[in-house]
Amino acid sequence: MEKVMSSERTQKMHPHRFTLWVAIGSISMMFAGFTSAYIVKSNQAGWQAVQVPKIFYLSTVLMIASSVTVFLAQKAMKGREMARYRLLISATVILGLAFVATQFIGFTELWANKITFSESVAGSFFYIITGVHALHVAGGIIALTVLFFRAYNSKTKYYSTAPVETAGLYWHFVDILWIYLFVFFLLVS
Amino acid sequence: MSNETSHVHSSTVSVPHETHHEVHHGHHHETFLTKYVFSQDHKTIAKQFLITGMFWALLGGLFSVIFRLQLGFPDAKFPWMEALLGEWAKGGQLQAEAYYALVTMHGTVLVFFVLTAGLSGTFSNFLIPLQVGARDMASPFMNMLSYWFFFIASVVMLSSLFVQTGPFSGGWTAYPPLSALGEASPGSKVGMDLWLVSMALFVVSSLLGGLNYIATVLNMRTKGMSMTRMPLTIWAFFFTAVLGVLSFPVLFSGFILLIFDRHFGTSFYLSDIYINGQALPNEGGSAILYQHLFWFLGHPEVYIILLPAMGMASEILSVNSRKPIFGYMAMIGSLFAITILAFLVWAHHMFVTGLNPFLGAFFVLLTLLIAVPSAIKVFNWLTTIWRGNIRFTPAMLFALGFVSLFISGGLTGIFLGNSALDIQLHDTYFVIAHFHIVMGVASMFGMFAGIYHWYPKMYGRYLNNTLGYIHFWITMVGAYLIFWPMHYEGLAGMPRRYYKYDIWESFKQFGELNKFISIVAIIVFLVQILFIFNFFYSIWKGRKVTTQNPWGANTLEWTTPINPGHGNWDGEIPEVHRWAYDYGKDGQDHIAQTVPVGANESKH
Ligand code: HEM
Ligand SMILES: [Cu+2]
């Protein structure tokens, strides 16, 4: 194993970060698929757009705030301020959970207003696209939680910034993706 | 036989044979499980992909033999078939439902499990680290996961053959409503759910693999291995991975919508449907939407299948002509152009769906543009072998066969790419002939070429040459005999995906032809079994490789020990000083990539 790891070449970017960049391209294509399907369908007769629930504005604020905290957490890690780091990571996790919660509340609201799978094609798109995004946020929450517990494990005196930078990059990505989706639904409606 | 070149021990081999083992790295003890099953060694994973792919090829091929029997002998009864398939072949006659199931499974399995996983999975895994000079993939663990996702996908797909209502039977493209409504056909029930689960796992496997291939090519190259010194194989695998990583997620989004249509009452793809006189409540969906999402992957997918074969053919043609590849940069440029265009032509599969003719015109133009980079590649292959010292090894024969098939099949693509002609040709045997020749058989040939060529590196032994020649000639002649006549059937309007043609007076004339095609198909299938025998027999009993570089090739994989361990090179990873195609330069037979450029060397 060791043999495999010792790369003779100095790398410009951490390999995980690089792989994540490619994965981001890949995930973006999935949402490009979803949203272009939405556009194609929205041009057809009988299309009734959905009103974006008000609480999704709050989701947006939470998401942007969490991007700030994860950014600060990365800086704290670089400065070896572990207490601060833990605090900021937990703040990010909580903001992320709050985001998912507001999404869920928005869904229930819509569903109560008869925007259901069988009643509304636009609504179905809306649930699935934002739902799949929320799943990606959930994945990020899991990753951050792992980092959080790792930071408590005092045995590892190994302060690598790579994991938090990778997780942070992913988090910024789901943030930007959310803003794209949010603006998209506001405009195409 | 005289495969081995005599100049192996010339100065070009720069890494000493068996360098001493570096003790300080420590021997980590590998159990059977970590060495052969949950291995993270890219070479072992490659073999796992290959052998799983061969299993599927055999099964998928067998499916085609069975449904070809139906097409060739629609009135005959085969009691053994009933023994084998039971209900599916009641009274020795293949049932219509079973016929559709077999056709669907044949397409799915061959396109995805054999020619995507079996081809990229095997050779990208095997060759990328070896040819760019890396000890393993960027993430060996993810690489292992990639195989196991494929394995589970395989198990799920296989299990769908054994459910009571049968596997999915709506065609490999899985268009709704057949794929969206359980009531639409027996195969649309559990079989389709298993199909979707299996394909979703397969997409995950492809993405994990693709991410790794890209990261490895871009980040793990050894010193001196600039991008423009990489062998064309690596370029091809790289673009293949890019195509996969960007197009599979779109298919995935289409699958997600399909799952919701199937089980959660949405209407993405469904509208105004009657089943048995009953109107369904679904409204506002469009089946065409699925076709867009499917073909946005589907067209790149055909190049995912083809590019690795192109890359390997380029390498094998050059090595066995003892000549540099002609137009190296043009080869990369045309791969690049094909990759870009592959994303812009998907609607040529949808000319007759009521696509806006104005839009159609753009897709015609872009589709026909693909002929340009394709022609460049063909030209360069032909000029590479032109006046070369050709060694007709089985690998070389298959590479030549690949070029021939690519030309024949590519030409019919130009017919189909015209939306006006396609009105006549769409969904006929002409399309079957087109894509089997250009994609199916051609890529199989690329794969065979790769197996014959790199087998010595995989197993330290050779495949049997005589069996190889038999394999090549019968497959080559057989492939043309099977698919060439289908063009005529298609031009006459004979539709694909039909169980029987007896209600058409006009297709009676093809009765004998269909018999002929079926018989040849059986013979070709039997020869593939011969190949599989050769493969396994040679792992243990093949002639041993005794020199490090049996083909006198320049690329890095031949600087590793004959049976490389995990980590590939015993000592340092060699440094690279030149491109991979210095054959017959300055009077030298070949100059390995590891040889520094001499003071008086001429430029290429
Ligand atoms: C000059 C290049 C090519 C052109 C212009 C071309 C054009 C077309 C067109 C227009 C169709 C749709 C026909 C129809 O359904 O009515 C088609 C089908 C197909 N082509 Fe090509 N093609 C070309 C090369 C290739 C290559 C290189 C591959 C694979 C490596 C390929 C694989 C396929 C497949 C798999 C289908 C049929 C899929 C199906 O309906 O099941 N083609 N081609
Ligand atoms: Cu196509």
Short mmCIF file of N, CA and C in Angstrom, two decimals, chain B residues 262-320:
data_model
loop_
_atom_site.label_atom_id
_atom_site.label_comp_id
_atom_site.label_asym_id
_atom_site.label_seq_id
_atom_site.Cartn_x
_atom_site.Cartn_y
_atom_site.Cartn_z
N ARG B 262 -42.97 5.51 -12.50
CA ARG B 262 -43.36 4.13 -12.26
C ARG B 262 -44.07 3.95 -10.93
N HIS B 263 -43.53 4.59 -9.91
CA HIS B 263 -43.98 4.22 -8.56
C HIS B 263 -44.66 5.33 -7.77
N PHE B 264 -44.53 6.57 -8.17
CA PHE B 264 -45.05 7.63 -7.30
C PHE B 264 -46.09 8.49 -7.99
N GLY B 265 -46.60 8.02 -9.12
CA GLY B 265 -47.74 8.70 -9.71
C GLY B 265 -47.45 10.01 -10.42
N THR B 266 -46.19 10.31 -10.69
CA THR B 266 -45.92 11.52 -11.46
C THR B 266 -46.19 11.26 -12.94
N SER B 267 -46.19 12.33 -13.73
CA SER B 267 -46.44 12.18 -15.17
C SER B 267 -45.39 12.91 -15.99
N PHE B 268 -44.15 12.55 -15.79
CA PHE B 268 -43.12 13.21 -16.59
C PHE B 268 -43.17 12.73 -18.04
N TYR B 269 -43.36 11.45 -18.19
CA TYR B 269 -43.29 10.87 -19.53
C TYR B 269 -44.64 10.38 -20.03
N LEU B 270 -45.67 10.51 -19.23
CA LEU B 270 -46.92 9.84 -19.56
C LEU B 270 -48.02 10.85 -19.80
N SER B 271 -48.80 10.59 -20.83
CA SER B 271 -49.95 11.43 -21.09
C SER B 271 -50.91 10.69 -22.00
N ASP B 272 -52.21 10.82 -21.73
CA ASP B 272 -53.24 10.29 -22.62
C ASP B 272 -52.98 8.86 -23.00
N ILE B 273 -52.92 7.98 -22.02
CA ILE B 273 -52.61 6.59 -22.34
C ILE B 273 -53.79 5.69 -22.02
N TYR B 274 -54.03 4.78 -22.92
CA TYR B 274 -55.08 3.78 -22.71
C TYR B 274 -54.43 2.43 -22.61
N ILE B 275 -54.80 1.68 -21.58
CA ILE B 275 -54.36 0.29 -21.51
C ILE B 275 -55.60 -0.58 -21.44
N ASN B 276 -55.73 -1.50 -22.35
CA ASN B 276 -56.92 -2.36 -22.42
C ASN B 276 -58.21 -1.55 -22.39
N GLY B 277 -58.22 -0.45 -23.11
CA GLY B 277 -59.44 0.37 -23.16
C GLY B 277 -59.63 1.28 -21.96
N GLN B 278 -58.78 1.12 -20.95
CA GLN B 278 -58.89 1.97 -19.77
C GLN B 278 -58.00 3.20 -19.93
N ALA B 279 -58.57 4.38 -19.68
CA ALA B 279 -57.74 5.60 -19.75
C ALA B 279 -56.99 5.74 -18.44
N LEU B 280 -55.70 6.10 -18.54
CA LEU B 280 -54.92 6.34 -17.32
C LEU B 280 -55.05 7.81 -16.94
N PRO B 281 -54.92 8.12 -15.66
CA PRO B 281 -55.10 9.50 -15.23
C PRO B 281 -53.93 10.42 -15.64
N ASN B 282 -52.80 9.83 -16.03
CA ASN B 282 -51.62 10.65 -16.26
C ASN B 282 -51.84 11.66 -17.36
N GLU B 283 -51.44 12.88 -17.09
CA GLU B 283 -51.58 13.92 -18.10
C GLU B 283 -50.40 14.87 -18.06
N GLY B 284 -50.07 15.44 -19.21
CA GLY B 284 -49.06 16.49 -19.25
C GLY B 284 -47.65 16.01 -19.44
N GLY B 285 -47.44 14.68 -19.50
CA GLY B 285 -46.08 14.19 -19.69
C GLY B 285 -45.74 14.04 -21.15
N SER B 286 -44.47 13.71 -21.42
CA SER B 286 -44.08 13.54 -22.81
C SER B 286 -43.02 12.45 -22.91
N ALA B 287 -43.33 11.44 -23.70
CA ALA B 287 -42.39 10.33 -23.87
C ALA B 287 -41.13 10.81 -24.58
N ILE B 288 -41.28 11.87 -25.37
CA ILE B 288 -40.12 12.39 -26.10
C ILE B 288 -39.07 12.94 -25.15
N LEU B 289 -39.55 13.47 -24.01
CA LEU B 289 -38.59 14.00 -23.03
C LEU B 289 -37.60 12.92 -22.62
N TYR B 290 -38.13 11.71 -22.40
CA TYR B 290 -37.22 10.62 -22.03
C TYR B 290 -36.21 10.38 -23.15
N GLN B 291 -36.70 10.42 -24.38
CA GLN B 291 -35.78 10.15 -25.49
C GLN B 291 -34.65 11.17 -25.52
N HIS B 292 -34.98 12.43 -25.24
CA HIS B 292 -33.92 13.44 -25.20
C HIS B 292 -32.90 13.10 -24.12
N LEU B 293 -33.41 12.81 -22.93
CA LEU B 293 -32.48 12.52 -21.83
C LEU B 293 -31.70 11.24 -22.12
N PHE B 294 -32.38 10.25 -22.68
CA PHE B 294 -31.67 9.00 -22.96
C PHE B 294 -30.60 9.21 -24.01
N TRP B 295 -30.94 9.84 -25.11
CA TRP B 295 -29.96 9.94 -26.20
C TRP B 295 -28.88 10.96 -25.92
N PHE B 296 -29.14 11.87 -24.97
CA PHE B 296 -28.05 12.75 -24.59
C PHE B 296 -26.91 11.93 -23.99
N LEU B 297 -27.26 10.85 -23.28
CA LEU B 297 -26.23 9.88 -22.93
C LEU B 297 -25.98 8.94 -24.10
N GLY B 298 -27.05 8.47 -24.71
CA GLY B 298 -26.95 7.37 -25.66
C GLY B 298 -25.97 7.62 -26.77
N HIS B 299 -25.99 8.82 -27.33
CA HIS B 299 -25.01 9.04 -28.39
C HIS B 299 -23.58 9.08 -27.86
N PRO B 300 -23.28 9.90 -26.83
CA PRO B 300 -21.92 9.80 -26.26
C PRO B 300 -21.55 8.37 -25.89
N GLU B 301 -22.53 7.61 -25.43
CA GLU B 301 -22.25 6.22 -25.05
C GLU B 301 -21.65 5.43 -26.21
N VAL B 302 -22.16 5.65 -27.41
CA VAL B 302 -21.59 4.86 -28.51
C VAL B 302 -20.11 5.22 -28.72
N TYR B 303 -19.77 6.47 -28.40
CA TYR B 303 -18.34 6.81 -28.49
C TYR B 303 -17.57 6.38 -27.27
N ILE B 304 -18.25 6.26 -26.14
CA ILE B 304 -17.59 5.67 -24.97
C ILE B 304 -17.14 4.26 -25.32
N ILE B 305 -17.95 3.62 -26.13
CA ILE B 305 -17.63 2.26 -26.55
C ILE B 305 -16.55 2.24 -27.61
N LEU B 306 -16.60 3.23 -28.48
CA LEU B 306 -15.69 3.19 -29.63
C LEU B 306 -14.29 3.73 -29.34
N LEU B 307 -14.20 4.83 -28.56
CA LEU B 307 -12.90 5.49 -28.41
C LEU B 307 -11.81 4.57 -27.85
N PRO B 308 -12.09 3.76 -26.81
CA PRO B 308 -11.01 2.88 -26.34
C PRO B 308 -10.51 1.97 -27.45
N ALA B 309 -11.44 1.48 -28.27
CA ALA B 309 -11.02 0.62 -29.38
C ALA B 309 -10.15 1.40 -30.35
N MET B 310 -10.52 2.65 -30.61
CA MET B 310 -9.70 3.48 -31.50
C MET B 310 -8.29 3.65 -30.94
N GLY B 311 -8.23 3.95 -29.65
CA GLY B 311 -6.92 4.18 -29.03
C GLY B 311 -6.05 2.94 -29.10
N MET B 312 -6.62 1.81 -28.79
CA MET B 312 -5.81 0.59 -28.78
C MET B 312 -5.41 0.21 -30.19
N ALA B 313 -6.33 0.41 -31.15
CA ALA B 313 -5.97 0.10 -32.53
C ALA B 313 -4.81 0.98 -32.98
N SER B 314 -4.84 2.27 -32.62
CA SER B 314 -3.75 3.16 -33.02
C SER B 314 -2.41 2.62 -32.53
N GLU B 315 -2.39 2.24 -31.25
CA GLU B 315 -1.15 1.77 -30.66
C GLU B 315 -0.68 0.46 -31.34
N ILE B 316 -1.63 -0.45 -31.51
CA ILE B 316 -1.26 -1.77 -32.03
C ILE B 316 -0.85 -1.68 -33.50
N LEU B 317 -1.53 -0.82 -34.26
CA LEU B 317 -1.15 -0.67 -35.67
C LEU B 317 0.26 -0.11 -35.78
N SER B 318 0.58 0.85 -34.94
CA SER B 318 1.91 1.45 -35.03
C SER B 318 2.98 0.45 -34.61
N VAL B 319 2.76 -0.23 -33.48
CA VAL B 319 3.77 -1.19 -33.01
C VAL B 319 4.00 -2.28 -34.04
N ASN B 320 2.92 -2.77 -34.62
CA ASN B 320 3.08 -3.91 -35.51
C ASN B 320 3.37 -3.53 -36.96
#
